[in-house]
Amino acid sequence: MARQTKIGLGGGCHWCTEAVFQSLKGVEKVAQGYVASIDENSTFSEAVIVHFNPDIISLRTLIEIHLHTHKSTSAHSMRNKYRSAIYTFSMEQSHEANNILNDFQSEFNNQLITEIYPFSEFKPSREAIQNYYQKNPKKPFCKQFINPKLRLLQEKFSNKINTNFLTN
């Protein structure tokens, strides 16, 4: 049986984040919804829980992709709902994520605003909007917001993509 672990990632709209991570080799499941963390501002934010096989794709690679496929250096007017975040499931994972963020800071012109929070709770999105991109690739939202992220993913991380996912 394959090893599996998970990490929570918030990067704006969860439809976009879901599509990016569903397309990767080694990602076994992406749960889209709302995540709360254990912090002073434990409001729910749009995010995904990525279940992955670390023998195929590393936490480092997932975080690198996360940082490059959303606005990880600029504030959003609705930052609490759409915050740039990494939700961790252990103290060890939190330390590893922090080290990874520090390593990648030099790749960005501006300071990363991505924060690391301990995971607290997850509420899945309603069924109608789960797997949004797979169900609606021709919708204007997908063309305007998700397709550019997937193109960036193809350009920068083509060897990590499950080619069966990208059909359009």
mmCIF file of N, CA and C in Angstrom, residues 72-126:
data_model
loop_
_atom_site.group_PDB
_atom_site.id
_atom_site.type_symbol
_atom_site.label_atom_id
_atom_site.label_comp_id
_atom_site.label_asym_id
_atom_site.label_seq_id
_atom_site.Cartn_x
_atom_site.Cartn_y
_atom_site.Cartn_z
ATOM 1 N N SER A 72 0.998 34.749 -4.123
ATOM 2 C CA SER A 72 1.578 34.486 -2.804
ATOM 3 C C SER A 72 2.370 35.672 -2.249
ATOM 4 N N THR A 73 2.416 36.769 -3.004
ATOM 5 C CA THR A 73 3.143 37.952 -2.523
ATOM 6 C C THR A 73 2.268 39.201 -2.462
ATOM 7 N N SER A 74 0.992 39.094 -2.783
ATOM 8 C CA SER A 74 0.150 40.289 -2.759
ATOM 9 C C SER A 74 -1.145 40.026 -2.007
ATOM 10 N N ALA A 75 -1.557 41.027 -1.268
ATOM 11 C CA ALA A 75 -2.762 40.913 -0.454
ATOM 12 C C ALA A 75 -4.007 40.962 -1.330
ATOM 13 N N HIS A 76 -5.019 40.277 -0.915
ATOM 14 C CA HIS A 76 -6.322 40.260 -1.560
ATOM 15 C C HIS A 76 -7.257 41.082 -0.689
ATOM 16 N N SER A 77 -8.183 41.798 -1.288
ATOM 17 C CA SER A 77 -9.095 42.631 -0.505
ATOM 18 C C SER A 77 -9.938 41.810 0.466
ATOM 19 N N MET A 78 -10.096 40.535 0.193
ATOM 20 C CA MET A 78 -10.830 39.634 1.092
ATOM 21 C C MET A 78 -9.850 38.583 1.629
ATOM 22 N N ARG A 79 -8.717 39.047 2.153
ATOM 23 C CA ARG A 79 -7.603 38.175 2.529
ATOM 24 C C ARG A 79 -7.997 37.058 3.487
ATOM 25 N N ASN A 80 -8.903 37.270 4.424
ATOM 26 C CA ASN A 80 -9.243 36.174 5.326
ATOM 27 C C ASN A 80 -9.929 35.027 4.590
ATOM 28 N N LYS A 81 -10.847 35.358 3.690
ATOM 29 C CA LYS A 81 -11.555 34.310 2.948
ATOM 30 C C LYS A 81 -10.650 33.652 1.913
ATOM 31 N N TYR A 82 -9.761 34.429 1.314
ATOM 32 C CA TYR A 82 -8.904 33.936 0.234
ATOM 33 C C TYR A 82 -7.429 33.987 0.616
ATOM 34 N N ARG A 83 -7.105 33.705 1.833
ATOM 35 C CA ARG A 83 -5.721 33.873 2.283
ATOM 36 C C ARG A 83 -4.756 32.874 1.653
ATOM 37 N N SER A 84 -3.530 33.340 1.527
ATOM 38 C CA SER A 84 -2.435 32.494 1.057
ATOM 39 C C SER A 84 -1.907 31.756 2.278
ATOM 40 N N ALA A 85 -2.173 30.454 2.323
ATOM 41 C CA ALA A 85 -1.874 29.726 3.554
ATOM 42 C C ALA A 85 -1.448 28.290 3.292
ATOM 43 N N ILE A 86 -0.742 27.777 4.277
ATOM 44 C CA ILE A 86 -0.405 26.360 4.345
ATOM 45 C C ILE A 86 -0.935 25.875 5.688
ATOM 46 N N TYR A 87 -1.798 24.879 5.661
ATOM 47 C CA TYR A 87 -2.386 24.318 6.874
ATOM 48 C C TYR A 87 -1.696 22.988 7.159
ATOM 49 N N THR A 88 -1.037 22.922 8.307
ATOM 50 C CA THR A 88 -0.231 21.748 8.626
ATOM 51 C C THR A 88 -0.935 20.845 9.635
ATOM 52 N N PHE A 89 -0.537 19.579 9.601
ATOM 53 C CA PHE A 89 -1.173 18.565 10.432
ATOM 54 C C PHE A 89 -0.281 18.058 11.555
ATOM 55 N N SER A 90 0.909 18.621 11.687
ATOM 56 C CA SER A 90 1.809 18.256 12.790
ATOM 57 C C SER A 90 2.837 19.367 12.967
ATOM 58 N N MET A 91 3.471 19.367 14.115
ATOM 59 C CA MET A 91 4.524 20.351 14.375
ATOM 60 C C MET A 91 5.695 20.121 13.417
ATOM 61 N N GLU A 92 6.015 18.864 13.153
ATOM 62 C CA GLU A 92 7.102 18.539 12.221
ATOM 63 C C GLU A 92 6.798 19.086 10.826
ATOM 64 N N GLN A 93 5.564 18.899 10.363
ATOM 65 C CA GLN A 93 5.180 19.401 9.047
ATOM 66 C C GLN A 93 5.222 20.926 9.019
ATOM 67 N N SER A 94 4.853 21.557 10.112
ATOM 68 C CA SER A 94 4.899 23.011 10.204
ATOM 69 C C SER A 94 6.334 23.526 10.087
ATOM 70 N N HIS A 95 7.258 22.888 10.786
ATOM 71 C CA HIS A 95 8.674 23.283 10.695
ATOM 72 C C HIS A 95 9.209 23.074 9.278
ATOM 73 N N GLU A 96 8.854 21.945 8.677
ATOM 74 C CA GLU A 96 9.303 21.673 7.312
ATOM 75 C C GLU A 96 8.745 22.712 6.344
ATOM 76 N N ALA A 97 7.461 23.037 6.469
ATOM 77 C CA ALA A 97 6.845 24.040 5.592
ATOM 78 C C ALA A 97 7.511 25.405 5.769
ATOM 79 N N ASN A 98 7.816 25.768 6.994
ATOM 80 C CA ASN A 98 8.492 27.042 7.256
ATOM 81 C C ASN A 98 9.867 27.085 6.592
ATOM 82 N N ASN A 99 10.619 26.016 6.703
ATOM 83 C CA ASN A 99 11.930 25.949 6.051
ATOM 84 C C ASN A 99 11.806 26.046 4.529
ATOM 85 N N ILE A 100 10.802 25.396 3.989
ATOM 86 C CA ILE A 100 10.577 25.436 2.539
ATOM 87 C C ILE A 100 10.227 26.860 2.100
ATOM 88 N N LEU A 101 9.339 27.527 2.834
ATOM 89 C CA LEU A 101 8.999 28.921 2.501
ATOM 90 C C LEU A 101 10.243 29.793 2.508
ATOM 91 N N ASN A 102 11.055 29.652 3.524
ATOM 92 C CA ASN A 102 12.291 30.441 3.598
ATOM 93 C C ASN A 102 13.207 30.154 2.414
ATOM 94 N N ASP A 103 13.303 28.906 2.005
ATOM 95 C CA ASP A 103 14.140 28.534 0.857
ATOM 96 C C ASP A 103 13.663 29.177 -0.438
ATOM 97 N N PHE A 104 12.345 29.290 -0.625
ATOM 98 C CA PHE A 104 11.811 29.798 -1.880
ATOM 99 C C PHE A 104 11.647 31.320 -1.917
ATOM 100 N N GLN A 105 11.800 31.990 -0.797
ATOM 101 C CA GLN A 105 11.624 33.439 -0.773
ATOM 102 C C GLN A 105 12.490 34.128 -1.831
ATOM 103 N N SER A 106 13.699 33.644 -2.044
ATOM 104 C CA SER A 106 14.617 34.293 -2.987
ATOM 105 C C SER A 106 14.125 34.243 -4.444
ATOM 106 N N GLU A 107 13.159 33.387 -4.754
ATOM 107 C CA GLU A 107 12.621 33.305 -6.116
ATOM 108 C C GLU A 107 11.590 34.396 -6.411
ATOM 109 N N PHE A 108 11.233 35.177 -5.412
ATOM 110 C CA PHE A 108 10.188 36.188 -5.567
ATOM 111 C C PHE A 108 10.752 37.576 -5.302
ATOM 112 N N ASN A 109 10.290 38.547 -6.074
ATOM 113 C CA ASN A 109 10.744 39.930 -5.911
ATOM 114 C C ASN A 109 10.194 40.566 -4.646
ATOM 115 N N ASN A 110 9.001 40.156 -4.235
ATOM 116 C CA ASN A 110 8.363 40.706 -3.045
ATOM 117 C C ASN A 110 8.303 39.645 -1.946
ATOM 118 N N GLN A 111 8.044 40.110 -0.744
ATOM 119 C CA GLN A 111 7.944 39.214 0.405
ATOM 120 C C GLN A 111 6.746 38.268 0.244
ATOM 121 N N LEU A 112 6.951 36.986 0.498
ATOM 122 C CA LEU A 112 5.842 36.035 0.510
ATOM 123 C C LEU A 112 4.911 36.385 1.665
ATOM 124 N N ILE A 113 3.606 36.387 1.397
ATOM 125 C CA ILE A 113 2.640 36.632 2.467
ATOM 126 C C ILE A 113 2.003 35.328 2.943
ATOM 127 N N THR A 114 2.376 34.231 2.347
ATOM 128 C CA THR A 114 1.851 32.923 2.715
ATOM 129 C C THR A 114 2.176 32.640 4.178
ATOM 130 N N GLU A 115 1.145 32.280 4.926
ATOM 131 C CA GLU A 115 1.335 31.986 6.336
ATOM 132 C C GLU A 115 1.078 30.517 6.610
ATOM 133 N N ILE A 116 1.689 30.023 7.653
ATOM 134 C CA ILE A 116 1.537 28.628 8.053
ATOM 135 C C ILE A 116 0.669 28.595 9.296
ATOM 136 N N TYR A 117 -0.375 27.772 9.236
ATOM 137 C CA TYR A 117 -1.310 27.644 10.346
ATOM 138 C C TYR A 117 -1.495 26.177 10.701
ATOM 139 N N PRO A 118 -1.695 25.880 11.965
ATOM 140 C CA PRO A 118 -2.062 24.523 12.322
ATOM 141 C C PRO A 118 -3.517 24.257 11.915
ATOM 142 N N PHE A 119 -3.743 23.156 11.250
ATOM 143 C CA PHE A 119 -5.079 22.773 10.800
ATOM 144 C C PHE A 119 -6.001 22.561 12.000
ATOM 145 N N SER A 120 -7.254 22.997 11.871
ATOM 146 C CA SER A 120 -8.230 22.779 12.925
ATOM 147 C C SER A 120 -9.454 22.021 12.426
ATOM 148 N N GLU A 121 -10.048 22.502 11.324
ATOM 149 C CA GLU A 121 -11.325 21.936 10.890
ATOM 150 C C GLU A 121 -11.495 22.115 9.387
ATOM 151 N N PHE A 122 -12.228 21.203 8.777
ATOM 152 C CA PHE A 122 -12.500 21.260 7.344
ATOM 153 C C PHE A 122 -13.988 21.058 7.104
ATOM 154 N N LYS A 123 -14.553 21.910 6.246
ATOM 155 C CA LYS A 123 -15.939 21.761 5.792
ATOM 156 C C LYS A 123 -15.896 21.651 4.267
ATOM 157 N N PRO A 124 -16.317 20.530 3.715
ATOM 158 C CA PRO A 124 -16.268 20.399 2.249
ATOM 159 C C PRO A 124 -17.245 21.349 1.567
ATOM 160 N N SER A 125 -16.897 21.729 0.351
ATOM 161 C CA SER A 125 -17.806 22.518 -0.477
ATOM 162 C C SER A 125 -19.006 21.660 -0.835
ATOM 163 N N ARG A 126 -20.059 22.324 -1.223
ATOM 164 C CA ARG A 126 -21.231 21.546 -1.656
ATOM 165 C C ARG A 126 -20.873 20.780 -2.935
#
